[in-house]
PDB file of C-alpha atoms and ligand atoms in Angstrom:
ATOM      1  CA  UNK A1314     -84.104 -28.853 -39.901  1.00 59.00           C
ATOM      2  CA  UNK A1315     -82.188 -25.995 -38.438  1.00 70.00           C
ATOM      3  CA  UNK A1316     -78.618 -25.640 -39.547  1.00 83.00           C
ATOM      4  CA  UNK A1317     -76.553 -24.528 -36.465  1.00 89.00           C
ATOM      5  CA  UNK A1318     -75.650 -20.845 -36.847  1.00 91.00           C
ATOM      6  CA  UNK A1319     -71.931 -21.429 -36.664  1.00 93.00           C
ATOM      7  CA  UNK A1320     -72.056 -23.874 -39.586  1.00 93.00           C
ATOM      8  CA  UNK A1321     -72.363 -21.333 -42.389  1.00 95.00           C
ATOM      9  CA  UNK A1322     -69.284 -19.193 -41.760  1.00 97.00           C
ATOM     10  CA  UNK A1323     -67.205 -22.214 -40.762  1.00 97.00           C
ATOM     11  CA  UNK A1324     -68.252 -24.155 -43.823  1.00 97.00           C
ATOM     12  CA  UNK A1325     -67.298 -21.238 -45.938  1.00 97.00           C
ATOM     13  CA  UNK A1326     -63.805 -21.116 -44.395  1.00 98.00           C
ATOM     14  CA  UNK A1327     -63.425 -24.880 -44.957  1.00 98.00           C
ATOM     15  CA  UNK A1328     -64.598 -24.547 -48.581  1.00 98.00           C
ATOM     16  CA  UNK A1329     -61.997 -21.784 -49.205  1.00 98.00           C
ATOM     17  CA  UNK A1330     -59.291 -23.803 -47.536  1.00 98.00           C
ATOM     18  CA  UNK A1331     -60.115 -26.870 -49.613  1.00 98.00           C
ATOM     19  CA  UNK A1332     -59.808 -24.712 -52.769  1.00 98.00           C
ATOM     20  CA  UNK A1333     -56.481 -23.320 -51.602  1.00 97.00           C
ATOM     21  CA  UNK A1334     -54.971 -26.698 -50.675  1.00 96.00           C
ATOM     22  CA  UNK A1335     -56.097 -28.338 -53.861  1.00 97.00           C
ATOM     23  CA  UNK A1336     -54.769 -25.412 -56.010  1.00 97.00           C
ATOM     24  CA  UNK A1337     -51.452 -25.598 -54.118  1.00 95.00           C
ATOM     25  CA  UNK A1338     -50.909 -29.255 -55.088  1.00 93.00           C
ATOM     26  CA  UNK A1339     -52.589 -29.179 -58.494  1.00 94.00           C
ATOM     27  CA  UNK A1340     -51.078 -29.209 -61.973  1.00 95.00           C
ATOM     28  CA  UNK A1341     -52.532 -28.885 -65.476  1.00 95.00           C
ATOM     29  CA  UNK A1342     -53.955 -32.399 -65.684  1.00 97.00           C
ATOM     30  CA  UNK A1343     -57.304 -34.123 -66.004  1.00 98.00           C
ATOM     31  CA  UNK A1344     -56.375 -35.801 -62.710  1.00 98.00           C
ATOM     32  CA  UNK A1345     -56.217 -32.519 -60.787  1.00 98.00           C
ATOM     33  CA  UNK A1346     -59.430 -31.456 -62.454  1.00 98.00           C
ATOM     34  CA  UNK A1347     -61.243 -34.682 -61.448  1.00 98.00           C
ATOM     35  CA  UNK A1348     -59.981 -34.348 -57.860  1.00 98.00           C
ATOM     36  CA  UNK A1349     -61.164 -30.744 -57.624  1.00 98.00           C
ATOM     37  CA  UNK A1350     -64.525 -31.718 -59.142  1.00 98.00           C
ATOM     38  CA  UNK A1351     -65.123 -34.263 -56.376  1.00 98.00           C
ATOM     39  CA  UNK A1352     -64.047 -32.090 -53.511  1.00 98.00           C
ATOM     40  CA  UNK A1353     -65.137 -28.537 -54.008  1.00 97.00           C
ATOM     41  CA  UNK A1354     -68.555 -28.875 -55.662  1.00 90.00           C
ATOM     42  CA  UNK A1355     -70.846 -29.593 -52.714  1.00 92.00           C
ATOM     43  CA  UNK A1356     -70.837 -31.539 -49.512  1.00 96.00           C
ATOM     44  CA  UNK A1357     -72.097 -30.667 -46.006  1.00 97.00           C
ATOM     45  CA  UNK A1358     -68.542 -30.698 -44.569  1.00 98.00           C
ATOM     46  CA  UNK A1359     -69.770 -32.365 -41.305  1.00 98.00           C
ATOM     47  CA  UNK A1360     -66.421 -34.106 -40.738  1.00 98.00           C
ATOM     48  CA  UNK A1361     -64.145 -30.988 -41.049  1.00 98.00           C
ATOM     49  CA  UNK A1362     -66.651 -29.035 -38.984  1.00 98.00           C
ATOM     50  CA  UNK A1363     -66.400 -31.740 -36.264  1.00 98.00           C
ATOM     51  CA  UNK A1364     -62.559 -31.550 -36.369  1.00 98.00           C
ATOM     52  CA  UNK A1365     -62.578 -27.846 -35.842  1.00 98.00           C
ATOM     53  CA  UNK A1366     -65.326 -27.799 -33.244  1.00 98.00           C
ATOM     54  CA  UNK A1367     -63.457 -30.402 -31.239  1.00 98.00           C
ATOM     55  CA  UNK A1368     -60.167 -28.595 -31.556  1.00 98.00           C
ATOM     56  CA  UNK A1369     -61.908 -25.394 -30.308  1.00 97.00           C
ATOM     57  CA  UNK A1370     -63.171 -27.282 -27.284  1.00 96.00           C
ATOM     58  CA  UNK A1371     -59.504 -27.782 -26.302  1.00 96.00           C
ATOM     59  CA  UNK A1372     -58.541 -24.153 -27.000  1.00 95.00           C
ATOM     60  CA  UNK A1373     -57.165 -24.546 -30.547  1.00 97.00           C
ATOM     61  CA  UNK A1374     -57.809 -21.938 -33.266  1.00 97.00           C
ATOM     62  CA  UNK A1375     -59.518 -22.653 -36.588  1.00 98.00           C
ATOM     63  CA  UNK A1376     -56.241 -22.199 -38.428  1.00 98.00           C
ATOM     64  CA  UNK A1377     -54.455 -24.668 -36.278  1.00 98.00           C
ATOM     65  CA  UNK A1378     -57.090 -27.343 -36.823  1.00 98.00           C
ATOM     66  CA  UNK A1379     -57.603 -26.670 -40.580  1.00 98.00           C
ATOM     67  CA  UNK A1380     -54.951 -29.057 -41.940  1.00 98.00           C
ATOM     68  CA  UNK A1381     -56.435 -31.901 -39.987  1.00 98.00           C
ATOM     69  CA  UNK A1382     -59.962 -30.918 -41.099  1.00 98.00           C
ATOM     70  CA  UNK A1383     -58.853 -30.763 -44.770  1.00 98.00           C
ATOM     71  CA  UNK A1384     -57.162 -34.134 -44.556  1.00 98.00           C
ATOM     72  CA  UNK A1385     -60.325 -35.832 -43.192  1.00 99.00           C
ATOM     73  CA  UNK A1386     -62.493 -34.246 -45.860  1.00 98.00           C
ATOM     74  CA  UNK A1387     -60.080 -35.374 -48.592  1.00 98.00           C
ATOM     75  CA  UNK A1388     -60.312 -38.940 -47.361  1.00 99.00           C
ATOM     76  CA  UNK A1389     -64.068 -38.665 -47.228  1.00 98.00           C
ATOM     77  CA  UNK A1390     -64.222 -37.319 -50.815  1.00 98.00           C
ATOM     78  CA  UNK A1391     -62.011 -40.198 -51.999  1.00 99.00           C
ATOM     79  CA  UNK A1392     -64.270 -42.685 -50.245  1.00 99.00           C
ATOM     80  CA  UNK A1393     -67.349 -41.267 -52.000  1.00 98.00           C
ATOM     81  CA  UNK A1394     -65.701 -41.415 -55.477  1.00 98.00           C
ATOM     82  CA  UNK A1395     -64.867 -45.073 -54.966  1.00 98.00           C
ATOM     83  CA  UNK A1396     -68.203 -45.855 -53.250  1.00 98.00           C
ATOM     84  CA  UNK A1397     -69.998 -44.659 -56.410  1.00 98.00           C
ATOM     85  CA  UNK A1398     -67.935 -46.656 -58.944  1.00 98.00           C
ATOM     86  CA  UNK A1399     -69.778 -49.244 -61.024  1.00 98.00           C
ATOM     87  CA  UNK A1400     -67.979 -52.069 -59.204  1.00 98.00           C
ATOM     88  CA  UNK A1401     -69.303 -50.731 -55.892  1.00 98.00           C
ATOM     89  CA  UNK A1402     -72.609 -48.926 -55.544  1.00 98.00           C
ATOM     90  CA  UNK A1403     -72.775 -47.875 -59.222  1.00 98.00           C
ATOM     91  CA  UNK A1404     -74.328 -44.465 -58.634  1.00 98.00           C
ATOM     92  CA  UNK A1405     -74.656 -41.680 -61.265  1.00 98.00           C
ATOM     93  CA  UNK A1406     -75.391 -38.812 -58.968  1.00 98.00           C
ATOM     94  CA  UNK A1407     -73.379 -37.342 -56.088  1.00 98.00           C
ATOM     95  CA  UNK A1408     -73.776 -33.927 -54.445  1.00 98.00           C
ATOM     96  CA  UNK A1409     -76.276 -32.999 -57.130  1.00 97.00           C
ATOM     97  CA  UNK A1410     -73.996 -33.642 -60.043  1.00 98.00           C
ATOM     98  CA  UNK A1411     -72.777 -36.581 -62.130  1.00 98.00           C
ATOM     99  CA  UNK A1412     -70.500 -38.877 -60.145  1.00 98.00           C
ATOM    100  CA  UNK A1413     -66.732 -38.603 -60.854  1.00 98.00           C
ATOM    101  CA  UNK A1414     -66.679 -41.673 -63.157  1.00 98.00           C
ATOM    102  CA  UNK A1415     -69.667 -40.279 -65.093  1.00 98.00           C
ATOM    103  CA  UNK A1416     -68.162 -36.761 -65.487  1.00 98.00           C
ATOM    104  CA  UNK A1417     -64.734 -38.197 -66.432  1.00 98.00           C
ATOM    105  CA  UNK A1418     -64.189 -41.938 -66.725  1.00 98.00           C
ATOM    106  CA  UNK A1419     -63.803 -44.917 -64.479  1.00 98.00           C
ATOM    107  CA  UNK A1420     -60.009 -45.066 -64.615  1.00 98.00           C
ATOM    108  CA  UNK A1421     -59.620 -41.405 -63.816  1.00 98.00           C
ATOM    109  CA  UNK A1422     -62.164 -41.673 -60.961  1.00 98.00           C
ATOM    110  CA  UNK A1423     -60.102 -44.490 -59.373  1.00 98.00           C
ATOM    111  CA  UNK A1424     -56.935 -42.391 -59.728  1.00 98.00           C
ATOM    112  CA  UNK A1425     -58.660 -39.246 -58.415  1.00 98.00           C
ATOM    113  CA  UNK A1426     -59.655 -41.219 -55.334  1.00 98.00           C
ATOM    114  CA  UNK A1427     -56.109 -42.536 -54.926  1.00 98.00           C
ATOM    115  CA  UNK A1428     -54.747 -39.016 -55.412  1.00 98.00           C
ATOM    116  CA  UNK A1429     -57.044 -37.573 -52.732  1.00 98.00           C
ATOM    117  CA  UNK A1430     -56.163 -40.276 -50.270  1.00 98.00           C
ATOM    118  CA  UNK A1431     -52.452 -39.754 -50.522  1.00 98.00           C
ATOM    119  CA  UNK A1432     -52.810 -35.993 -50.577  1.00 98.00           C
ATOM    120  CA  UNK A1433     -54.514 -36.191 -47.174  1.00 98.00           C
ATOM    121  CA  UNK A1434     -51.329 -37.663 -45.652  1.00 98.00           C
ATOM    122  CA  UNK A1435     -49.180 -35.226 -47.557  1.00 98.00           C
ATOM    123  CA  UNK A1436     -51.095 -32.350 -45.978  1.00 98.00           C
ATOM    124  CA  UNK A1437     -50.683 -33.828 -42.484  1.00 98.00           C
ATOM    125  CA  UNK A1438     -46.938 -34.409 -42.905  1.00 98.00           C
ATOM    126  CA  UNK A1439     -46.143 -30.910 -44.293  1.00 97.00           C
ATOM    127  CA  UNK A1440     -43.034 -29.295 -42.679  1.00 97.00           C
ATOM    128  CA  UNK A1441     -44.863 -26.011 -42.472  1.00 96.00           C
ATOM    129  CA  UNK A1442     -47.478 -27.317 -39.941  1.00 98.00           C
ATOM    130  CA  UNK A1443     -47.080 -25.751 -36.452  1.00 97.00           C
ATOM    131  CA  UNK A1444     -47.659 -29.149 -34.706  1.00 97.00           C
ATOM    132  CA  UNK A1445     -44.939 -31.165 -33.076  1.00 97.00           C
ATOM    133  CA  UNK A1446     -43.693 -34.311 -34.847  1.00 97.00           C
ATOM    134  CA  UNK A1447     -45.535 -36.406 -32.204  1.00 95.00           C
ATOM    135  CA  UNK A1448     -48.789 -34.641 -32.927  1.00 96.00           C
ATOM    136  CA  UNK A1449     -48.362 -35.072 -36.662  1.00 98.00           C
ATOM    137  CA  UNK A1450     -47.688 -38.749 -36.206  1.00 97.00           C
ATOM    138  CA  UNK A1451     -50.732 -39.107 -34.021  1.00 97.00           C
ATOM    139  CA  UNK A1452     -52.912 -37.508 -36.622  1.00 98.00           C
ATOM    140  CA  UNK A1453     -51.482 -39.549 -39.474  1.00 98.00           C
ATOM    141  CA  UNK A1454     -51.795 -42.777 -37.526  1.00 98.00           C
ATOM    142  CA  UNK A1455     -55.367 -42.078 -36.408  1.00 98.00           C
ATOM    143  CA  UNK A1456     -56.475 -41.243 -39.963  1.00 98.00           C
ATOM    144  CA  UNK A1457     -54.646 -44.155 -41.567  1.00 98.00           C
ATOM    145  CA  UNK A1458     -56.174 -46.673 -39.112  1.00 98.00           C
ATOM    146  CA  UNK A1459     -59.642 -45.160 -39.421  1.00 98.00           C
ATOM    147  CA  UNK A1460     -59.675 -45.136 -43.179  1.00 98.00           C
ATOM    148  CA  UNK A1461     -57.652 -48.301 -43.965  1.00 98.00           C
ATOM    149  CA  UNK A1462     -58.152 -52.063 -43.848  1.00 98.00           C
ATOM    150  CA  UNK A1463     -59.102 -51.936 -40.144  1.00 98.00           C
ATOM    151  CA  UNK A1464     -61.631 -49.114 -40.736  1.00 98.00           C
ATOM    152  CA  UNK A1465     -63.572 -47.671 -43.654  1.00 98.00           C
ATOM    153  CA  UNK A1466     -62.159 -49.864 -46.318  1.00 98.00           C
ATOM    154  CA  UNK A1467     -62.978 -52.990 -44.358  1.00 98.00           C
ATOM    155  CA  UNK A1468     -66.518 -51.674 -43.693  1.00 98.00           C
ATOM    156  CA  UNK A1469     -66.930 -51.076 -47.413  1.00 98.00           C
ATOM    157  CA  UNK A1470     -65.819 -54.586 -48.240  1.00 98.00           C
ATOM    158  CA  UNK A1471     -68.304 -56.058 -45.747  1.00 98.00           C
ATOM    159  CA  UNK A1472     -71.043 -53.804 -47.191  1.00 98.00           C
ATOM    160  CA  UNK A1473     -70.415 -55.236 -50.649  1.00 98.00           C
ATOM    161  CA  UNK A1474     -70.244 -58.791 -49.490  1.00 97.00           C
ATOM    162  CA  UNK A1475     -73.494 -58.326 -47.595  1.00 96.00           C
ATOM    163  CA  UNK A1476     -75.583 -57.171 -50.570  1.00 96.00           C
ATOM    164  CA  UNK A1477     -78.584 -59.549 -50.725  1.00 92.00           C
ATOM    165  CA  UNK A1478     -77.421 -61.400 -47.605  1.00 93.00           C
ATOM    166  CA  UNK A1479     -78.950 -61.311 -44.136  1.00 90.00           C
ATOM    167  CA  UNK A1480     -76.884 -59.465 -41.514  1.00 94.00           C
ATOM    168  CA  UNK A1481     -77.833 -59.710 -37.892  1.00 95.00           C
ATOM    169  CA  UNK A1482     -77.976 -56.574 -35.787  1.00 96.00           C
ATOM    170  CA  UNK A1483     -74.482 -57.051 -34.297  1.00 98.00           C
ATOM    171  CA  UNK A1484     -72.903 -57.565 -37.760  1.00 98.00           C
ATOM    172  CA  UNK A1485     -74.824 -54.574 -39.218  1.00 98.00           C
ATOM    173  CA  UNK A1486     -73.653 -52.327 -36.374  1.00 98.00           C
ATOM    174  CA  UNK A1487     -70.058 -53.446 -36.911  1.00 98.00           C
ATOM    175  CA  UNK A1488     -70.279 -52.730 -40.656  1.00 98.00           C
ATOM    176  CA  UNK A1489     -71.740 -49.234 -40.065  1.00 98.00           C
ATOM    177  CA  UNK A1490     -69.216 -48.405 -37.369  1.00 98.00           C
ATOM    178  CA  UNK A1491     -66.391 -49.437 -39.745  1.00 98.00           C
ATOM    179  CA  UNK A1492     -67.548 -47.938 -43.027  1.00 98.00           C
ATOM    180  CA  UNK A1493     -68.733 -44.611 -41.628  1.00 98.00           C
ATOM    181  CA  UNK A1494     -68.157 -44.424 -37.875  1.00 98.00           C
ATOM    182  CA  UNK A1495     -64.398 -44.769 -37.949  1.00 98.00           C
ATOM    183  CA  UNK A1496     -63.842 -41.786 -40.226  1.00 99.00           C
ATOM    184  CA  UNK A1497     -66.258 -39.592 -38.153  1.00 98.00           C
ATOM    185  CA  UNK A1498     -64.411 -40.646 -35.057  1.00 98.00           C
ATOM    186  CA  UNK A1499     -61.105 -39.790 -36.673  1.00 98.00           C
ATOM    187  CA  UNK A1500     -62.459 -36.350 -37.523  1.00 98.00           C
ATOM    188  CA  UNK A1501     -63.086 -35.817 -33.840  1.00 98.00           C
ATOM    189  CA  UNK A1502     -59.856 -37.320 -32.552  1.00 98.00           C
ATOM    190  CA  UNK A1503     -57.754 -35.354 -35.079  1.00 98.00           C
ATOM    191  CA  UNK A1504     -59.377 -32.202 -33.672  1.00 98.00           C
ATOM    192  CA  UNK A1505     -58.132 -33.264 -30.272  1.00 97.00           C
ATOM    193  CA  UNK A1506     -54.647 -34.128 -31.527  1.00 97.00           C
ATOM    194  CA  UNK A1507     -54.268 -30.824 -33.293  1.00 96.00           C
ATOM    195  CA  UNK A1508     -54.732 -28.679 -30.128  1.00 95.00           C
ATOM    196  CA  UNK A1509     -51.543 -27.218 -28.585  1.00 91.00           C
ATOM    197  CA  UNK A1510     -51.982 -28.845 -25.272  1.00 88.00           C
ATOM    198  CA  UNK A1511     -52.289 -32.591 -24.792  1.00 87.00           C
ATOM    199  CA  UNK A1512     -55.773 -33.861 -24.293  1.00 92.00           C
ATOM    200  CA  UNK A1513     -55.852 -36.205 -21.264  1.00 94.00           C
ATOM    201  CA  UNK A1514     -56.745 -39.884 -21.486  1.00 95.00           C
ATOM    202  CA  UNK A1515     -59.969 -39.524 -19.485  1.00 95.00           C
ATOM    203  CA  UNK A1516     -61.165 -36.712 -21.850  1.00 96.00           C
ATOM    204  CA  UNK A1517     -60.169 -38.825 -24.902  1.00 96.00           C
ATOM    205  CA  UNK A1518     -62.173 -41.775 -23.583  1.00 97.00           C
ATOM    206  CA  UNK A1519     -65.286 -39.577 -23.262  1.00 97.00           C
ATOM    207  CA  UNK A1520     -64.702 -38.064 -26.752  1.00 98.00           C
ATOM    208  CA  UNK A1521     -64.382 -41.610 -28.080  1.00 98.00           C
ATOM    209  CA  UNK A1522     -67.736 -42.594 -26.578  1.00 98.00           C
ATOM    210  CA  UNK A1523     -69.326 -39.527 -28.177  1.00 98.00           C
ATOM    211  CA  UNK A1524     -67.627 -40.212 -31.508  1.00 98.00           C
ATOM    212  CA  UNK A1525     -68.691 -43.912 -31.655  1.00 98.00           C
ATOM    213  CA  UNK A1526     -72.335 -43.032 -31.077  1.00 98.00           C
ATOM    214  CA  UNK A1527     -72.316 -40.065 -33.498  1.00 98.00           C
ATOM    215  CA  UNK A1528     -70.580 -42.144 -36.248  1.00 98.00           C
ATOM    216  CA  UNK A1529     -73.142 -44.917 -36.000  1.00 98.00           C
ATOM    217  CA  UNK A1530     -76.053 -42.441 -35.816  1.00 98.00           C
ATOM    218  CA  UNK A1531     -74.733 -40.782 -38.974  1.00 98.00           C
ATOM    219  CA  UNK A1532     -74.959 -43.938 -41.063  1.00 98.00           C
ATOM    220  CA  UNK A1533     -78.326 -45.016 -39.588  1.00 98.00           C
ATOM    221  CA  UNK A1534     -79.654 -41.650 -40.551  1.00 98.00           C
ATOM    222  CA  UNK A1535     -78.135 -41.967 -44.003  1.00 98.00           C
ATOM    223  CA  UNK A1536     -80.005 -45.298 -44.353  1.00 98.00           C
ATOM    224  CA  UNK A1537     -83.238 -43.693 -43.240  1.00 98.00           C
ATOM    225  CA  UNK A1538     -82.874 -40.804 -45.680  1.00 98.00           C
ATOM    226  CA  UNK A1539     -82.332 -43.302 -48.527  1.00 98.00           C
ATOM    227  CA  UNK A1540     -86.029 -44.242 -47.903  1.00 98.00           C
ATOM    228  CA  UNK A1541     -87.747 -41.078 -46.684  1.00 97.00           C
ATOM    229  CA  UNK A1542     -85.963 -38.313 -48.621  1.00 96.00           C
ATOM    230  CA  UNK A1543     -85.828 -37.562 -52.359  1.00 97.00           C
ATOM    231  CA  UNK A1544     -83.108 -37.431 -54.973  1.00 97.00           C
ATOM    232  CA  UNK A1545     -83.147 -33.691 -55.373  1.00 97.00           C
ATOM    233  CA  UNK A1546     -82.738 -32.984 -51.661  1.00 95.00           C
ATOM    234  CA  UNK A1547     -80.116 -35.672 -51.195  1.00 97.00           C
ATOM    235  CA  UNK A1548     -78.187 -34.870 -54.323  1.00 97.00           C
ATOM    236  CA  UNK A1549     -77.769 -38.613 -54.714  1.00 98.00           C
ATOM    237  CA  UNK A1550     -80.162 -41.273 -55.910  1.00 97.00           C
ATOM    238  CA  UNK A1551     -82.890 -41.981 -53.359  1.00 97.00           C
ATOM    239  CA  UNK A1552     -83.743 -45.695 -53.016  1.00 98.00           C
ATOM    240  CA  UNK A1553     -80.243 -46.807 -54.000  1.00 97.00           C
ATOM    241  CA  UNK A1554     -79.969 -49.169 -50.986  1.00 98.00           C
ATOM    242  CA  UNK A1555     -83.184 -51.003 -51.740  1.00 96.00           C
ATOM    243  CA  UNK A1556     -82.243 -51.261 -55.444  1.00 96.00           C
ATOM    244  CA  UNK A1557     -78.955 -52.974 -54.445  1.00 96.00           C
ATOM    245  CA  UNK A1558     -80.500 -55.128 -51.699  1.00 96.00           C
ATOM    246  CA  UNK A1559     -78.186 -53.506 -49.081  1.00 97.00           C
ATOM    247  CA  UNK A1560     -78.217 -54.425 -45.415  1.00 93.00           C
ATOM    248  CA  UNK A1561     -79.388 -51.326 -43.601  1.00 97.00           C
ATOM    249  CA  UNK A1562     -81.052 -50.431 -40.223  1.00 97.00           C
ATOM    250  CA  UNK A1563     -84.463 -49.823 -41.800  1.00 97.00           C
ATOM    251  CA  UNK A1564     -84.212 -53.169 -43.702  1.00 95.00           C
ATOM    252  CA  UNK A1565     -83.620 -54.950 -40.464  1.00 95.00           C
ATOM    253  CA  UNK A1566     -85.577 -52.959 -37.816  1.00 96.00           C
ATOM    254  CA  UNK A1567     -88.087 -51.063 -39.992  1.00 97.00           C
ATOM    255  CA  UNK A1568     -88.178 -47.244 -40.292  1.00 98.00           C
ATOM    256  CA  UNK A1569     -89.488 -46.834 -36.763  1.00 98.00           C
ATOM    257  CA  UNK A1570     -86.892 -49.075 -35.211  1.00 98.00           C
ATOM    258  CA  UNK A1571     -84.151 -47.339 -37.139  1.00 98.00           C
ATOM    259  CA  UNK A1572     -85.465 -43.967 -35.894  1.00 98.00           C
ATOM    260  CA  UNK A1573     -85.505 -45.256 -32.325  1.00 98.00           C
ATOM    261  CA  UNK A1574     -81.864 -46.322 -32.724  1.00 98.00           C
ATOM    262  CA  UNK A1575     -80.939 -42.794 -33.861  1.00 98.00           C
ATOM    263  CA  UNK A1576     -82.761 -41.218 -30.946  1.00 98.00           C
ATOM    264  CA  UNK A1577     -81.049 -43.595 -28.509  1.00 98.00           C
ATOM    265  CA  UNK A1578     -77.613 -42.856 -30.034  1.00 98.00           C
ATOM    266  CA  UNK A1579     -78.303 -39.101 -29.720  1.00 98.00           C
ATOM    267  CA  UNK A1580     -78.879 -39.620 -25.993  1.00 98.00           C
ATOM    268  CA  UNK A1581     -75.493 -41.355 -25.695  1.00 98.00           C
ATOM    269  CA  UNK A1582     -73.848 -38.419 -27.491  1.00 98.00           C
ATOM    270  CA  UNK A1583     -75.460 -35.928 -25.107  1.00 98.00           C
ATOM    271  CA  UNK A1584     -74.495 -37.956 -22.019  1.00 98.00           C
ATOM    272  CA  UNK A1585     -70.920 -38.213 -23.156  1.00 98.00           C
ATOM    273  CA  UNK A1586     -70.636 -34.497 -23.811  1.00 98.00           C
ATOM    274  CA  UNK A1587     -72.089 -33.766 -20.340  1.00 97.00           C
ATOM    275  CA  UNK A1588     -69.112 -35.543 -18.934  1.00 97.00           C
ATOM    276  CA  UNK A1589     -66.647 -33.190 -20.656  1.00 94.00           C
ATOM    277  CA  UNK A1590     -67.327 -30.462 -18.111  1.00 88.00           C
ATOM    278  CA  UNK A1591     -63.982 -28.671 -18.474  1.00 87.00           C
ATOM    279  CA  UNK A1592     -64.720 -27.588 -22.099  1.00 92.00           C
ATOM    280  CA  UNK A1593     -67.448 -25.843 -23.956  1.00 95.00           C
ATOM    281  CA  UNK A1594     -69.161 -28.653 -25.910  1.00 96.00           C
ATOM    282  CA  UNK A1595     -72.108 -26.545 -27.146  1.00 96.00           C
ATOM    283  CA  UNK A1596     -71.041 -26.668 -30.775  1.00 96.00           C
ATOM    284  CA  UNK A1597     -70.476 -30.471 -30.700  1.00 97.00           C
ATOM    285  CA  UNK A1598     -73.958 -30.938 -29.265  1.00 97.00           C
ATOM    286  CA  UNK A1599     -75.432 -28.819 -32.023  1.00 97.00           C
ATOM    287  CA  UNK A1600     -73.580 -30.860 -34.666  1.00 97.00           C
ATOM    288  CA  UNK A1601     -74.963 -34.080 -33.114  1.00 98.00           C
ATOM    289  CA  UNK A1602     -78.412 -32.606 -33.162  1.00 97.00           C
ATOM    290  CA  UNK A1603     -78.046 -31.699 -36.820  1.00 97.00           C
ATOM    291  CA  UNK A1604     -76.719 -35.180 -37.673  1.00 97.00           C
ATOM    292  CA  UNK A1605     -79.716 -36.935 -36.256  1.00 97.00           C
ATOM    293  CA  UNK A1606     -82.320 -34.455 -37.559  1.00 95.00           C
ATOM    294  CA  UNK A1607     -80.893 -33.818 -40.979  1.00 95.00           C
ATOM    295  CA  UNK A1608     -82.918 -34.281 -44.117  1.00 91.00           C
ATOM    296  CA  UNK A1609     -79.888 -34.153 -46.465  1.00 91.00           C
TER     297      UNK A1609
HETATM  298  C1  LIG B1370     -72.246 -39.653 -47.225  1.00 68.99           C
HETATM  299  O1  LIG B1370     -71.657 -38.727 -46.350  1.00 68.99           O
HETATM  300  C2  LIG B1370     -71.633 -40.985 -47.089  1.00 68.99           C
HETATM  301  C3  LIG B1370     -71.770 -41.636 -45.741  1.00 68.99           C
HETATM  302  C4  LIG B1370     -70.717 -41.952 -45.103  1.00 68.99           C
HETATM  303  C5  LIG B1370     -73.061 -41.899 -45.236  1.00 68.99           C
HETATM  304  P1  LIG B1370     -72.208 -37.263 -46.175  1.00 68.99           P
HETATM  305  O2  LIG B1370     -73.679 -37.279 -45.951  1.00 68.99           O
HETATM  306  O3  LIG B1370     -71.388 -36.542 -45.168  1.00 68.99           O
HETATM  307  O4  LIG B1370     -71.905 -36.627 -47.643  1.00 68.99           O
HETATM  308  P2  LIG B1370     -71.535 -35.188 -48.080  1.00 68.99           P
HETATM  309  O5  LIG B1370     -70.087 -34.969 -47.777  1.00 68.99           O
HETATM  310  O6  LIG B1370     -72.414 -34.194 -47.336  1.00 68.99           O
HETATM  311  O7  LIG B1370     -71.768 -35.156 -49.562  1.00 68.99           O
HETATM  312  C1  LIG B1371     -71.123 -45.060 -46.848  1.00 68.99           C
HETATM  313  O1  LIG B1371     -72.167 -45.742 -47.314  1.00 68.99           O
HETATM  314  C2  LIG B1371     -70.139 -44.788 -47.824  1.00 68.99           C
HETATM  315  C3  LIG B1371     -68.717 -44.627 -47.528  1.00 68.99           C
HETATM  316  C4  LIG B1371     -67.986 -45.156 -46.603  1.00 68.99           C
HETATM  317  C5  LIG B1371     -68.049 -43.796 -48.503  1.00 68.99           C
HETATM  318  P1  LIG B1371     -73.229 -45.408 -48.515  1.00 68.99           P
HETATM  319  O2  LIG B1371     -72.909 -46.153 -49.739  1.00 68.99           O
HETATM  320  O3  LIG B1371     -74.590 -45.562 -47.869  1.00 68.99           O
HETATM  321  O4  LIG B1371     -73.063 -43.847 -48.846  1.00 68.99           O
HETATM  322  P2  LIG B1371     -73.978 -43.082 -49.868  1.00 68.99           P
HETATM  323  O5  LIG B1371     -75.419 -43.213 -49.423  1.00 68.99           O
HETATM  324  O6  LIG B1371     -73.699 -43.597 -51.268  1.00 68.99           O
HETATM  325  O7  LIG B1371     -73.522 -41.593 -49.710  1.00 68.99           O
HETATM  326 MG1  LIG B1372     -71.818 -47.826 -50.223  1.00 68.99          MG
HETATM  327 MG1  LIG B1373     -73.200 -45.526 -51.781  1.00 68.99          MG
HETATM  328 MG1  LIG B1374     -76.273 -44.424 -48.167  1.00 68.99          MG
END
């Protein structure tokens, strides 16, 4: 699996920015410590990389896109803390270290998640941002809808309800699109919203097609890796889906069927990017390639 060349320096900038933002809003409390623990120690940073790569397609600088990238990653980190809680997936390992509730305690893990979620919106509404009020509202709205009860949170609720139950293909696709796809799509759309110039409706429609396919592919690959990878590489417990009787693509279509789905979704991603002929979508294509070929 080849990590695209531009990933390493960009990831480093994102990691530094995450440290800076968290330090800026931190205080001497266990809560700040638990929030930092769950954000800065690991993570591929695929979502913030997507935000910045999309913004760059529309001429924005890394600095201009960084607040949106940070906000998306904070929401993602919160979703992982809650996803691992005993009442949800009950996982002990995340990003190669004890999950937040194991390192601290359950109550603090819930609060750290809450804190990261609200901090994301605080970052986007900061007076110091160079964006217009309209752009800020667009970013806040897109992120709220994607992560809230019409997006990730709903997907998570369906995921839990579906443990041990049979989900048909359509219901499974909806659950994946909600729990994972929506936030990945928001990462991309926030990149577009953060550019100086307005991105046109036609371009947004194409981006949206790309984002839907990539978001779904991301979760199907996550389900595949739960079977074919190992705990050390993943930094989270391999086999967790089977242990919890989760509805996944491999459980419904088999490994080969799930792999075919990923390949098919990658084609949709590529076709969508081909339609964005006025911008350089090379980095977005490389990210999509990474997402479908990744082993971690
Ligand atoms: C894991 O996401 C959770 C899913 C939505 C599948 P990532 O695979 O992006 O996790 P990190 O951020 O790299 O740890
Ligand atoms: C996606 O599903 C989780 C979120 C929306 C946070 P998973 O439960 O499969 O994620 P992992 O495998 O624990 O990272
Ligand atoms: Mg889960
Ligand atoms: Mg999980
Ligand atoms: Mg998983």
